[in-house]
Coordinates of C-alpha atoms and ligand atoms in Angstrom, one line a residue:
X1 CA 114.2 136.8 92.7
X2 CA 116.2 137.2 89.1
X3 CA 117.6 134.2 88.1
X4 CA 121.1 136.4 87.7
X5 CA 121.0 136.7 91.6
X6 CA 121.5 132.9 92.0
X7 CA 125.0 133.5 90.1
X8 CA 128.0 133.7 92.2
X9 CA 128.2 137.3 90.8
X10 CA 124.8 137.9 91.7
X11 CA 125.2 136.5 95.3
X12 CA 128.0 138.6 96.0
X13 CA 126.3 141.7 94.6
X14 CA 123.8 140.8 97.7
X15 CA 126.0 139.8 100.3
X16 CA 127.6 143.0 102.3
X17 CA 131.1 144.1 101.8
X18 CA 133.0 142.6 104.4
X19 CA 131.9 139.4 103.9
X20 CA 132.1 139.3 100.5
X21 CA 135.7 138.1 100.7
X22 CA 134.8 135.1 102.9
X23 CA 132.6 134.4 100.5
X24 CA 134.9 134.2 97.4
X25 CA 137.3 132.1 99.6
X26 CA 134.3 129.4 100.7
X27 CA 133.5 129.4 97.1
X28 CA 136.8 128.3 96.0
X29 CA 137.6 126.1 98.3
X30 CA 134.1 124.3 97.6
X31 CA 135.3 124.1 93.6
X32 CA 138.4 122.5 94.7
X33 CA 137.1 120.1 96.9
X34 CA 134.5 119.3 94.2
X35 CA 137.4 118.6 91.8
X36 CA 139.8 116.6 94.3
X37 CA 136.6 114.4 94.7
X38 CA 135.7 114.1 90.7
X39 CA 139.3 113.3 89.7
X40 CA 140.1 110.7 92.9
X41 CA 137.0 109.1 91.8
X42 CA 138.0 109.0 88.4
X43 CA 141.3 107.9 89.1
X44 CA 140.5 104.9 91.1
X45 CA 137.1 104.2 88.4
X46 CA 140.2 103.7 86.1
X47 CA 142.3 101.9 88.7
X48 CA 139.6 99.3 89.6
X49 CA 138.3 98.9 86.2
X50 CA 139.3 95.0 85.9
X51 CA 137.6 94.2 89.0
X52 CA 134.0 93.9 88.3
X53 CA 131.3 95.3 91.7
X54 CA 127.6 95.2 92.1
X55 CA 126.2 98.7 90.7
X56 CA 127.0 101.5 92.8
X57 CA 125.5 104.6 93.8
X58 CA 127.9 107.7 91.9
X59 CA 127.7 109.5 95.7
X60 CA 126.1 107.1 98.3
X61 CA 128.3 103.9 97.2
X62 CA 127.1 100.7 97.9
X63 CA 125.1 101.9 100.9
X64 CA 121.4 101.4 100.3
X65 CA 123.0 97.7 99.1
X66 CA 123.6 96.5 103.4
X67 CA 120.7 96.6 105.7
X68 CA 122.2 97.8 108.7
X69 CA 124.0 94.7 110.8
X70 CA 123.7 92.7 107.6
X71 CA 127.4 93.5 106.1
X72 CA 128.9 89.9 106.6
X73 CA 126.1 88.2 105.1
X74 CA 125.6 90.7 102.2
X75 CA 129.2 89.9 101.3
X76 CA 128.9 86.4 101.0
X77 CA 126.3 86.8 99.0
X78 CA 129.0 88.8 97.2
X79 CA 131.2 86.9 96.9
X80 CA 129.8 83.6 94.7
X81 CA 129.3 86.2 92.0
X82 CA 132.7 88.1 91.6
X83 CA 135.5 85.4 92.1
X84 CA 138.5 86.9 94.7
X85 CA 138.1 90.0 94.9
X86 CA 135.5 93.4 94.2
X87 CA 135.7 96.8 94.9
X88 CA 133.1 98.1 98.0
X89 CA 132.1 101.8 97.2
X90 CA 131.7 103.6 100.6
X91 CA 130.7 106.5 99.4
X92 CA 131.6 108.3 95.8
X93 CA 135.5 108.9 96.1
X94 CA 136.2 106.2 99.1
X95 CA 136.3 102.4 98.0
X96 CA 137.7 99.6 100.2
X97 CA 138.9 96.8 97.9
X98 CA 137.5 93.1 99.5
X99 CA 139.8 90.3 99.1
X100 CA 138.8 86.7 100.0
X101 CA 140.7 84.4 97.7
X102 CA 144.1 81.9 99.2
X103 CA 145.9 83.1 96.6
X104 CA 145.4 86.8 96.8
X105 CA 146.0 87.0 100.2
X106 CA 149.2 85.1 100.1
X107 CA 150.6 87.6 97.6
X108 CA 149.6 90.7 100.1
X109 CA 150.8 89.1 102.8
X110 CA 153.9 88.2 101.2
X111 CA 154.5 92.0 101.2
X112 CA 155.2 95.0 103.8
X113 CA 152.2 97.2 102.8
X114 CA 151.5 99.1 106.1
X115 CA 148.5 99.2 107.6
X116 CA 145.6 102.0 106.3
X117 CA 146.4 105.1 108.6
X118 CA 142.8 106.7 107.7
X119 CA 141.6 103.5 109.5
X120 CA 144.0 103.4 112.0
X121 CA 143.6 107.3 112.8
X122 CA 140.5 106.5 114.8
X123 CA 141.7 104.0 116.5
X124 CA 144.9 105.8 117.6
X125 CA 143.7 108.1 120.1
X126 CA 142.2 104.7 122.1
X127 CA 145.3 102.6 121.9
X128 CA 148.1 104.5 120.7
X129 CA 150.6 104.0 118.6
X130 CA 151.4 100.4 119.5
X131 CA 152.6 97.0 118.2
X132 CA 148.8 96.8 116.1
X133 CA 148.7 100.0 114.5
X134 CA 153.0 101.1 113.8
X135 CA 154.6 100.9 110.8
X136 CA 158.1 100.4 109.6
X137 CA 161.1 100.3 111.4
X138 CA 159.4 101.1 114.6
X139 CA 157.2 98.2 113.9
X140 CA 160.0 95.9 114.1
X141 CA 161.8 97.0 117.0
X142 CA 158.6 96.8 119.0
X143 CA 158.3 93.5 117.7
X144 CA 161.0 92.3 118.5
X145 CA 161.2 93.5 121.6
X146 CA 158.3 92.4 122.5
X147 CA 158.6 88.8 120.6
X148 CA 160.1 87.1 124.0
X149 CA 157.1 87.8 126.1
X150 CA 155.3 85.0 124.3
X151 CA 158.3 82.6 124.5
X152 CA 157.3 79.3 125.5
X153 CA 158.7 79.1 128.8
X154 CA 156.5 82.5 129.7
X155 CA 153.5 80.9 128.2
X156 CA 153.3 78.1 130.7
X157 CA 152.5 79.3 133.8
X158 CA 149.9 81.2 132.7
X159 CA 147.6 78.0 132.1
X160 CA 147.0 77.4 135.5
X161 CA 146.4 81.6 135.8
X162 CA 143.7 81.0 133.0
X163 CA 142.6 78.1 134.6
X164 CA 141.8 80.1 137.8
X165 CA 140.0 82.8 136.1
X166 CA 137.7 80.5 134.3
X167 CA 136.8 78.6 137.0
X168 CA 135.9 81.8 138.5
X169 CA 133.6 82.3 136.1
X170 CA 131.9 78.6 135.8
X171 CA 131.4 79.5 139.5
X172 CA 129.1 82.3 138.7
X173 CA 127.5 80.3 135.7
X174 CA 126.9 78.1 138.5
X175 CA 125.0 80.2 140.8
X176 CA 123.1 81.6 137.3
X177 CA 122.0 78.3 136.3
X178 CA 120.6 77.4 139.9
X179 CA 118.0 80.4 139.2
X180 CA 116.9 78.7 136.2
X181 CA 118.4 81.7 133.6
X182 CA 120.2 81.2 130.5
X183 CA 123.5 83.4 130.0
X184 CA 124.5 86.0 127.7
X185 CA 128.2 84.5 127.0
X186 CA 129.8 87.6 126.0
X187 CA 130.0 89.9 128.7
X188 CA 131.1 87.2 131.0
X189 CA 133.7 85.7 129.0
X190 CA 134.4 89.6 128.4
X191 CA 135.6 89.7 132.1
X192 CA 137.2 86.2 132.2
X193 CA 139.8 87.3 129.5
X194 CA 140.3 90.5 131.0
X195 CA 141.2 89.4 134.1
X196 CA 143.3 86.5 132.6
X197 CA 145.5 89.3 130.5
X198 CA 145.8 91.5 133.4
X199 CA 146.9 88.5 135.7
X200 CA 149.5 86.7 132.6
X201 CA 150.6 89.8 131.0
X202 CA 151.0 92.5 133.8
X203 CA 151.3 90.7 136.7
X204 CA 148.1 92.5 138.1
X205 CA 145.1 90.7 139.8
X206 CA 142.1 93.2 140.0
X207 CA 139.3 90.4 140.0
X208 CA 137.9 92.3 137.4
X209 CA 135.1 88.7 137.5
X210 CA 134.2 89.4 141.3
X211 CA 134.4 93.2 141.7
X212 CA 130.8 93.9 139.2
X213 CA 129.2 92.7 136.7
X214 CA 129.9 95.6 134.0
X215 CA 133.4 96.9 134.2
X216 CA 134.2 100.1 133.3
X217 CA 136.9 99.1 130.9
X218 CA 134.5 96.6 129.2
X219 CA 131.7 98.6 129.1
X220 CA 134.6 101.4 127.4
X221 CA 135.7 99.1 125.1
X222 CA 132.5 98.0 123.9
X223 CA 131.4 102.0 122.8
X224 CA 134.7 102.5 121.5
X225 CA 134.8 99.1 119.3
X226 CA 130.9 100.1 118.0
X227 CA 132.0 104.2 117.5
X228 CA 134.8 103.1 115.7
X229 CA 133.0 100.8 113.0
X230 CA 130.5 103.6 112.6
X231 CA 132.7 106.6 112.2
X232 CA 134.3 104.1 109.1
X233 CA 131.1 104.2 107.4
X234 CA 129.8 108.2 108.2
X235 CA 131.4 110.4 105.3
X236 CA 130.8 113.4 107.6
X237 CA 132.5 112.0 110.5
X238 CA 136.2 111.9 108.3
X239 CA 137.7 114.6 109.6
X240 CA 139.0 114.7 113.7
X241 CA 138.4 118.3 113.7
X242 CA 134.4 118.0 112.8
X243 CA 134.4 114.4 114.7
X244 CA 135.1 115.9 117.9
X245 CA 132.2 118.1 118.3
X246 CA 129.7 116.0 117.4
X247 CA 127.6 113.6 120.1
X248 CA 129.8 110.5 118.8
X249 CA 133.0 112.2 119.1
X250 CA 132.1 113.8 122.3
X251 CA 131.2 110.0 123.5
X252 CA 134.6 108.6 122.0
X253 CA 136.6 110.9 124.0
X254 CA 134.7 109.7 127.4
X255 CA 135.3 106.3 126.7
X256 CA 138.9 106.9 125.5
X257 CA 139.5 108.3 128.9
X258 CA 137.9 106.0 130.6
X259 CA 139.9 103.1 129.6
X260 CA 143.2 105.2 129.9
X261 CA 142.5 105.6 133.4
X262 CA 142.0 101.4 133.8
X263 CA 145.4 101.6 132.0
X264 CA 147.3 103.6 133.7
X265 CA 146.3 102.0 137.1
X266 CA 148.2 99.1 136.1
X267 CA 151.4 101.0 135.2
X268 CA 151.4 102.9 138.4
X269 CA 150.8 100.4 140.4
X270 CA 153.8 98.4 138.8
X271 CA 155.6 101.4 138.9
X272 CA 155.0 101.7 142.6
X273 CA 156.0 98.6 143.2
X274 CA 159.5 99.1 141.5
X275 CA 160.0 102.3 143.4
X276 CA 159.1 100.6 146.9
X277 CA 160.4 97.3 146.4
X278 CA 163.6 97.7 144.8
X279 CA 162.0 95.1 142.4
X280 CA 164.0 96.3 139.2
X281 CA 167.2 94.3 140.0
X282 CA 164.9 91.6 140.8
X283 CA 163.0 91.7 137.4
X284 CA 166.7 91.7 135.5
X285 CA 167.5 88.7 136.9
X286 CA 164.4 87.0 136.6
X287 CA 164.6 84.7 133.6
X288 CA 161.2 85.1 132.4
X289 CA 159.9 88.7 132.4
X290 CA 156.5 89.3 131.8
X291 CA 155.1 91.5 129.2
X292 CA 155.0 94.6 131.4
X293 CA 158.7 93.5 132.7
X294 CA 159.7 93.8 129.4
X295 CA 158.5 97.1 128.8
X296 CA 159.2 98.5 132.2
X297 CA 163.4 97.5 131.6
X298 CA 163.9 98.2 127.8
X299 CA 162.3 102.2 129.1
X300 CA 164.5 101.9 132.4
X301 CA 167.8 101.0 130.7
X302 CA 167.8 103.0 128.2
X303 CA 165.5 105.9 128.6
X304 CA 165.0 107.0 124.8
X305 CA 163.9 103.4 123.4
X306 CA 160.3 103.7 125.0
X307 CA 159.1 106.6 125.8
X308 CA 155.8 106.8 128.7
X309 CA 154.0 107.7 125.8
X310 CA 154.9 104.4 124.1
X311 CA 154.7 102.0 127.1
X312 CA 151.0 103.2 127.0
X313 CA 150.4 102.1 124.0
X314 CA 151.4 99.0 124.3
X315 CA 149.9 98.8 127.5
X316 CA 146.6 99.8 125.5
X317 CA 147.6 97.8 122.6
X318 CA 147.8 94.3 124.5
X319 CA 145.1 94.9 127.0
X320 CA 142.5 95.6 124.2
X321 CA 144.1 92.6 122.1
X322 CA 144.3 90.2 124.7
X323 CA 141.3 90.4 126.1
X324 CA 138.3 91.2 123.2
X325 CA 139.9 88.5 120.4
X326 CA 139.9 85.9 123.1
X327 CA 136.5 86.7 124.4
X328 CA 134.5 86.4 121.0
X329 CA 136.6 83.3 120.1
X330 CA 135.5 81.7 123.0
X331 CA 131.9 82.6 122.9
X332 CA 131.4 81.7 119.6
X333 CA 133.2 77.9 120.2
X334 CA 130.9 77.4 123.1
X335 CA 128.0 78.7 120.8
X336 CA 128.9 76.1 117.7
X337 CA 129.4 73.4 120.2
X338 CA 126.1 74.0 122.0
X339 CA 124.6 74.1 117.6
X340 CA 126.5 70.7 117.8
X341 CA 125.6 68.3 120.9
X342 CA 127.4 65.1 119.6
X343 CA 130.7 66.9 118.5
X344 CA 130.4 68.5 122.0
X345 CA 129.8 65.2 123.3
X346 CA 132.9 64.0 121.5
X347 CA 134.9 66.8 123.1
X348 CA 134.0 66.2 126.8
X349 CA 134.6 62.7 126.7
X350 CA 138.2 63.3 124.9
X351 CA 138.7 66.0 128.0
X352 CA 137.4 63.6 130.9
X353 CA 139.6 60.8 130.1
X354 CA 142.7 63.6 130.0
X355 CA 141.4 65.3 132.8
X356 CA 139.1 63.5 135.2
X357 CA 137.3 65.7 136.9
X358 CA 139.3 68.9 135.8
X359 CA 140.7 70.1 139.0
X360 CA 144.6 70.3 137.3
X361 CA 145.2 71.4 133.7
X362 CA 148.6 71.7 132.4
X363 CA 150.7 73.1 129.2
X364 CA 151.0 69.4 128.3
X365 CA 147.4 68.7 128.1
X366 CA 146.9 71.3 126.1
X367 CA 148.4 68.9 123.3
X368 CA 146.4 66.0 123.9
X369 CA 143.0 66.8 122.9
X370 CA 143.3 66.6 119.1
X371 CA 139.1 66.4 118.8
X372 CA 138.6 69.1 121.0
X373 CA 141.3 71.4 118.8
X374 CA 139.4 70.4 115.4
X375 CA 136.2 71.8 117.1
X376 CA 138.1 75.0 118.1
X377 CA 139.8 75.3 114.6
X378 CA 136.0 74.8 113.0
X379 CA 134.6 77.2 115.1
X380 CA 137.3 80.2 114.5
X381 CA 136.6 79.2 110.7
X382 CA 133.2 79.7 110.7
X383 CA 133.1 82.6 113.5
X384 CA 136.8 84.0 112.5
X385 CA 137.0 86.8 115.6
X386 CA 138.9 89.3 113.9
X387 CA 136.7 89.3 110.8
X388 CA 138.6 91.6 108.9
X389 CA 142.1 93.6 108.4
X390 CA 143.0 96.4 106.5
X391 CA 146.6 97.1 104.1
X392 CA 147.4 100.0 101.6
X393 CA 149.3 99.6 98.7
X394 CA 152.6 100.7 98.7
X395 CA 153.4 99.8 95.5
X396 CA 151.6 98.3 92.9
X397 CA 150.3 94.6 92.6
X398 CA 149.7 92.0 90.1
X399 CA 147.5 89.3 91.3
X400 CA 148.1 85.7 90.2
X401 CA 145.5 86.0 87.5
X402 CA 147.1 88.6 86.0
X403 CA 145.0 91.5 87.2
X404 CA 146.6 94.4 89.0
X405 CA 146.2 97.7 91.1
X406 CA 148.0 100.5 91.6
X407 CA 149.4 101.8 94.5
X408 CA 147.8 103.8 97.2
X409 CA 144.7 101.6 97.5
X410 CA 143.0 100.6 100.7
X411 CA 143.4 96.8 100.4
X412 CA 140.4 94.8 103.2
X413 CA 141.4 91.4 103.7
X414 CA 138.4 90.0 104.4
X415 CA 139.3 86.8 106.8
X416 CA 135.0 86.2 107.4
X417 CA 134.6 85.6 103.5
X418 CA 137.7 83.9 103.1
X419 CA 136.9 81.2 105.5
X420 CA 133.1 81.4 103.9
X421 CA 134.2 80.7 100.6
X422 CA 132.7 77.9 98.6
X423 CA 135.6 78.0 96.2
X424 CA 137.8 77.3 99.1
X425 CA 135.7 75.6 101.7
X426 CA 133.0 73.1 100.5
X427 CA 129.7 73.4 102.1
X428 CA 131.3 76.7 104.1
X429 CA 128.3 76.8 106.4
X430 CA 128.8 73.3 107.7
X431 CA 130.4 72.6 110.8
X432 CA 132.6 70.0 109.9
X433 CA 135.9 69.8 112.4
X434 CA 136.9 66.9 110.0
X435 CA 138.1 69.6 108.0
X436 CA 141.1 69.7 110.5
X437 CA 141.7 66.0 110.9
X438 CA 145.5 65.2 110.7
X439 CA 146.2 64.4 107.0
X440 CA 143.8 66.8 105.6
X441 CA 145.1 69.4 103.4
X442 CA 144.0 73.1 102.5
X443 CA 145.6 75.8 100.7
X444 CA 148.4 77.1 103.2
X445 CA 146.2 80.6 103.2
X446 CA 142.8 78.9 103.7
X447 CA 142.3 79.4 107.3
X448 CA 143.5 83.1 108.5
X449 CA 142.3 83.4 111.9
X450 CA 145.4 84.8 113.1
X451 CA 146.5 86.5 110.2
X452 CA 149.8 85.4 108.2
X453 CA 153.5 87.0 107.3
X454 CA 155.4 88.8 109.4
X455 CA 152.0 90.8 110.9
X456 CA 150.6 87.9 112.3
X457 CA 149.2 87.7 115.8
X458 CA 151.8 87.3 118.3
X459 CA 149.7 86.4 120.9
X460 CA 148.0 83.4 119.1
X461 CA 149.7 80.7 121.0
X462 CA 148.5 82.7 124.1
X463 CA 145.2 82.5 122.8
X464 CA 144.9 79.1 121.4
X465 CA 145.9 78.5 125.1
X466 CA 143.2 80.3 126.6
X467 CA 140.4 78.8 124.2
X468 CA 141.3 74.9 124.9
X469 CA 141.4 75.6 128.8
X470 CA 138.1 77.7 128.6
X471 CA 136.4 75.4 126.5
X472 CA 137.8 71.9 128.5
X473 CA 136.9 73.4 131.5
X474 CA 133.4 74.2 130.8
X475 CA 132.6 71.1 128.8
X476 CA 133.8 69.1 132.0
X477 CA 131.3 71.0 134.1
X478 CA 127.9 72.3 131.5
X479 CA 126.1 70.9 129.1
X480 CA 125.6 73.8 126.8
X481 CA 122.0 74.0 124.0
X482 CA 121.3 77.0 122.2
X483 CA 118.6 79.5 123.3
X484 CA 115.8 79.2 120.8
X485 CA 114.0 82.2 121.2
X486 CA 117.8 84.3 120.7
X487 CA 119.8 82.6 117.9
X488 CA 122.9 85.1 117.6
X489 CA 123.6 86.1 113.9
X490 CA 127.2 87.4 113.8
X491 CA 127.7 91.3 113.4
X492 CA 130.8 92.5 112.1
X493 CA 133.0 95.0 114.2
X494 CA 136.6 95.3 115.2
X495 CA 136.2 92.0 117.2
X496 CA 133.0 89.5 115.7
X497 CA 130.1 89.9 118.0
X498 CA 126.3 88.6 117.8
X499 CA 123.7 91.2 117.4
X500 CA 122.1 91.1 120.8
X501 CA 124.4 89.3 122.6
X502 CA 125.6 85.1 122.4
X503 CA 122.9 83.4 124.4
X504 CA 122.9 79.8 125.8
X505 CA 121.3 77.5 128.2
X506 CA 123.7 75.8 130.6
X507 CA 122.9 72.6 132.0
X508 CA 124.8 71.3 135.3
X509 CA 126.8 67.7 133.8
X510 CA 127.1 65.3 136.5
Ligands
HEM1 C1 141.5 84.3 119.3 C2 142.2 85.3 119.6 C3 143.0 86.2 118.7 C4 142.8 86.3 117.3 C5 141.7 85.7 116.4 C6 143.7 87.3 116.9 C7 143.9 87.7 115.6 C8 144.8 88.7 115.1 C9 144.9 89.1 113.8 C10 144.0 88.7 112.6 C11 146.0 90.0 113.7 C12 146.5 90.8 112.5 C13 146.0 92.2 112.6 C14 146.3 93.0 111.4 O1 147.1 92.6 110.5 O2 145.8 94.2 111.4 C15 146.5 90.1 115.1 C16 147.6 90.9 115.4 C17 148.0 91.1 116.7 N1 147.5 90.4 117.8 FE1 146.1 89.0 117.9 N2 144.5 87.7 117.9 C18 144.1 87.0 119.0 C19 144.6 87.1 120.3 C20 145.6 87.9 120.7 C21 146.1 88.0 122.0 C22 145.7 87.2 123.2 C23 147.1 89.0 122.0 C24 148.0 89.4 123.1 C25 148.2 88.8 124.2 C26 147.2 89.5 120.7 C27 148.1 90.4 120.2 C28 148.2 90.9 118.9 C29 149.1 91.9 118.5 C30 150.0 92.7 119.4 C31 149.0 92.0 117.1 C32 149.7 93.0 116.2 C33 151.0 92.2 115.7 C34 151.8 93.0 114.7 O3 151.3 93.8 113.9 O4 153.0 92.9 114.8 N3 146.3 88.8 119.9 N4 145.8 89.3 115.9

């Protein structure tokens, strides 16, 4: 073959007429696509220049630099060597900029950036566009619609419904432990939480603990959390249109269904309910609604303000938030107090003398067991369950060292290294609740578990909530030692997980 055959003129001279203009057009569009990617990747070479990264790969990023599973710890590794902040090369033109420094992420979230839509595109089809992923003035009349729903006098009742749902599952750890077996924390705590939000949020009580051991709603949410995080890293998988018809796609879709159909059980049944019952005068003049309530009346009187579409979503929104947050916050605590027999110690004697033998916890206690918080507080430092968070740039930024970016970058806030820091936290790997002592001081944007600014987690007292009855409760009835053969290292994901599961050995306290 002639060496002028391999020139576009050459090729075409080869290829037969009618395709020839197909040809032309692929060829074009391949030039411009080669150019959109050479100039966005000089642009933002330029735009980053004054933060300094590890070397980086001109096409594969910094991809050969994490073993697979191993992102949160090659971070911190990071993260001694380039102070605040660095740019993380995905892949040649797509760079998610890491911040872990107090002051950095005060100024961000100071702002309004919105959230990254190319991040929040895949997540969009699973849970809609609700109160996590809008933007804008849409944001903020969800939010504050929604804002009453975790209004103190709502929150208190639900205690005892928490209580209830972990004792159903200590039951089970019961019968587990009488066979001799250790437990794999997540999937049960998994259920607990699920069947808590279901029960405090929407008013419905599926026993999603009793009915089997996998639900199909957890088993969904675990594929969809995992596709998710790998479809961010696949340069191939970008686009929705080539997504879709590969394996991963195919599998996304499946499980997207499959948790719209848990979610839409629980809005028709409500909606039955309404329809038979009459019940809607009798929600208006209810003084608490609940969280379903509330979206069930602002759609009912006045029909254009939520639309099926977005009562889904928030449906979605709050059943996926609710229940997956909760669940690796609570495994995790458990795990660092079973790392940490005397500060677990510590905690179970503070919860005895509040609470005897356990059988009634109330809102008040929930106040009362100062040792027992300062383990919690430790715990979601060093095992932060939403590790990261994502904003873009709507304008540009100067940092308080002087450095800036323009806008239009995708800004990570990375809450895992902030609360690993050594400039921040001395001796980060520590378990030290002392850090939390009354009296102590930290930099007011230290400790992010729960975000800050006006995007922070409306459900946190909710959840703080849910952790000190879970963990009181289960102190009051297990002694709880690691599994030495299955030490969980933390994997990052939407929600912090341990590769292969959070494993303990329970012991029956008498
Ligand atoms: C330990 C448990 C939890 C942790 C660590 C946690 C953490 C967070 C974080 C870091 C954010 C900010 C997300 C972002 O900016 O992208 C957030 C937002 C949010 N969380 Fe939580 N969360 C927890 C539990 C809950 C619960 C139980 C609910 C609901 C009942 C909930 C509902 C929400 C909602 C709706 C948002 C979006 C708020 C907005 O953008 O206005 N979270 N959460």
């Amino acid at each position: 073959m002639s060496i002028s055959m391999l020139s576009p003129m050459g090729l075409l001279r080869v290829i037969p007429g009618p395709f020839q203009g197909a040809f032309l057009l692929s060829l074009i569009l391949l030039l411009i696509k080669v150019a959109q990617f050479y100039l966005r990747r000089q642009w933002l070479l330029k735009a980053l220049q004054q933060f300094p990264s590890p070397p980086s790969h001109w096409l594969f990023g910094h991809k050969y630099e994490f073993q697979k599973d191993q992102e949160l710890q090659q971070i911190l590794k990071w993260i001694v060597k380039y102070p605040c902040a660095f740019p993380r090369w995905m892949w040649g033109s797509k760079v998610f900029f890491q911040i872990y420094d107090p002051d950095y992420l005060k100024v961000i979230l100071g702002r309004a950036d919105p959230k990254s839509t190319e991040l929040h595109n895949f997540l969009s089809p699973w849970i809609g566009e609700g109160l996590l992923l809008l933007n804008g003035p849409t944001w903020f009349q969800h939010r504050r619609m929604l804002t009453p729903a975790f209004h103190y006098d709502i929150l208190q009742p639900y205690v005892q419904l928490t209580a209830d749902s972990v004792q159903v599952m200590l039951e089970k750890w019961e019968e587990l432990v009488t066979q001799g077996s250790h437990v794999e924390l997540f999937e049960h705590v998994s259920l607990m939480t699920l069947d808590t939000i279901m029960k405090c949020a929407f008013s419905y009580h599926g026993n999603a603990q009793l009915n089997r051991s996998t639900h199909p709603y957890i088993k969904a949410v675990g594929d969809l959390s995992n596709l998710f995080f790998s479809r961010v890293r696949n340069a191939f998988h970008q686009t929705d249109m080539i997504y879709r018809l590969t394996p991963e796609g195919r599998l996304n879709h499946q499980a997207c269904e499959l948790a719209h159909k848990h979610t839409d059980q629980v809005i028709k049944q409500r909606k039955t309910y309404l329809q038979e019952e009459r019940e809607l005068e009798k929600i208006k003049r209810k003084k608490n609604l609940d969280f379903l309530d509330i979206l069930l009346c602002a759609k009912m009187e006045d029909g254009s303000s939520l639309s099926d579409q977005d009562l889904r979503a928030e449906v979605d929104t709050f059943m996926f938030e609710g229940h997956d947050t909760t669940a690796s916050g609570i495994s995790w605590i458990l795990y660092a107090l079973a790392m940490h027999p005397k500060h677990q110690q510590t905690c179970r004697e503070e919860i005895q003398s509040l609470l005897g033998d356990g059988s009634s916890i109330t809102w008040d206690h929930l106040s009362q067991m100062p040792y027992t918080t300062m383990c919690i507080k430790e715990a979601l430092r060093i095992y932060p369950p939403v590790p990261n968070i994502s904003r873009v740039l709507s304008k540009p930024i100067t940092f308080p060292d002087g450095r800036s970016l323009p806008k239009g970058i995708t800004v990570l806030l990375n809450i895992h290294a902030l609360h690993h820091n050594p400039k921040v936290w001395s001796n980060p790997e520590v378990f030290d609740p002392f850090r939390f002592a009354p009296g102590s001081t930290q930099h007011s944007h230290a400790f992010l578990p729960f975000s800050g600014g006006s995007r922070n987690c409306t459900g946190k007292q909710f959840a703080m909530n849910e952790l000190k009855v879970a963990v009181a409760l289960t102190l009051l009835r297990f002694e709880l030692s690691p599994d030495p053969t299955g030490i969980p290292e933390p994997a990052a994901g939407i929600v912090l997980k341990g590769r292969n599961g959070i494993h303990l050995h329970l012991k029956k306290h008498h």
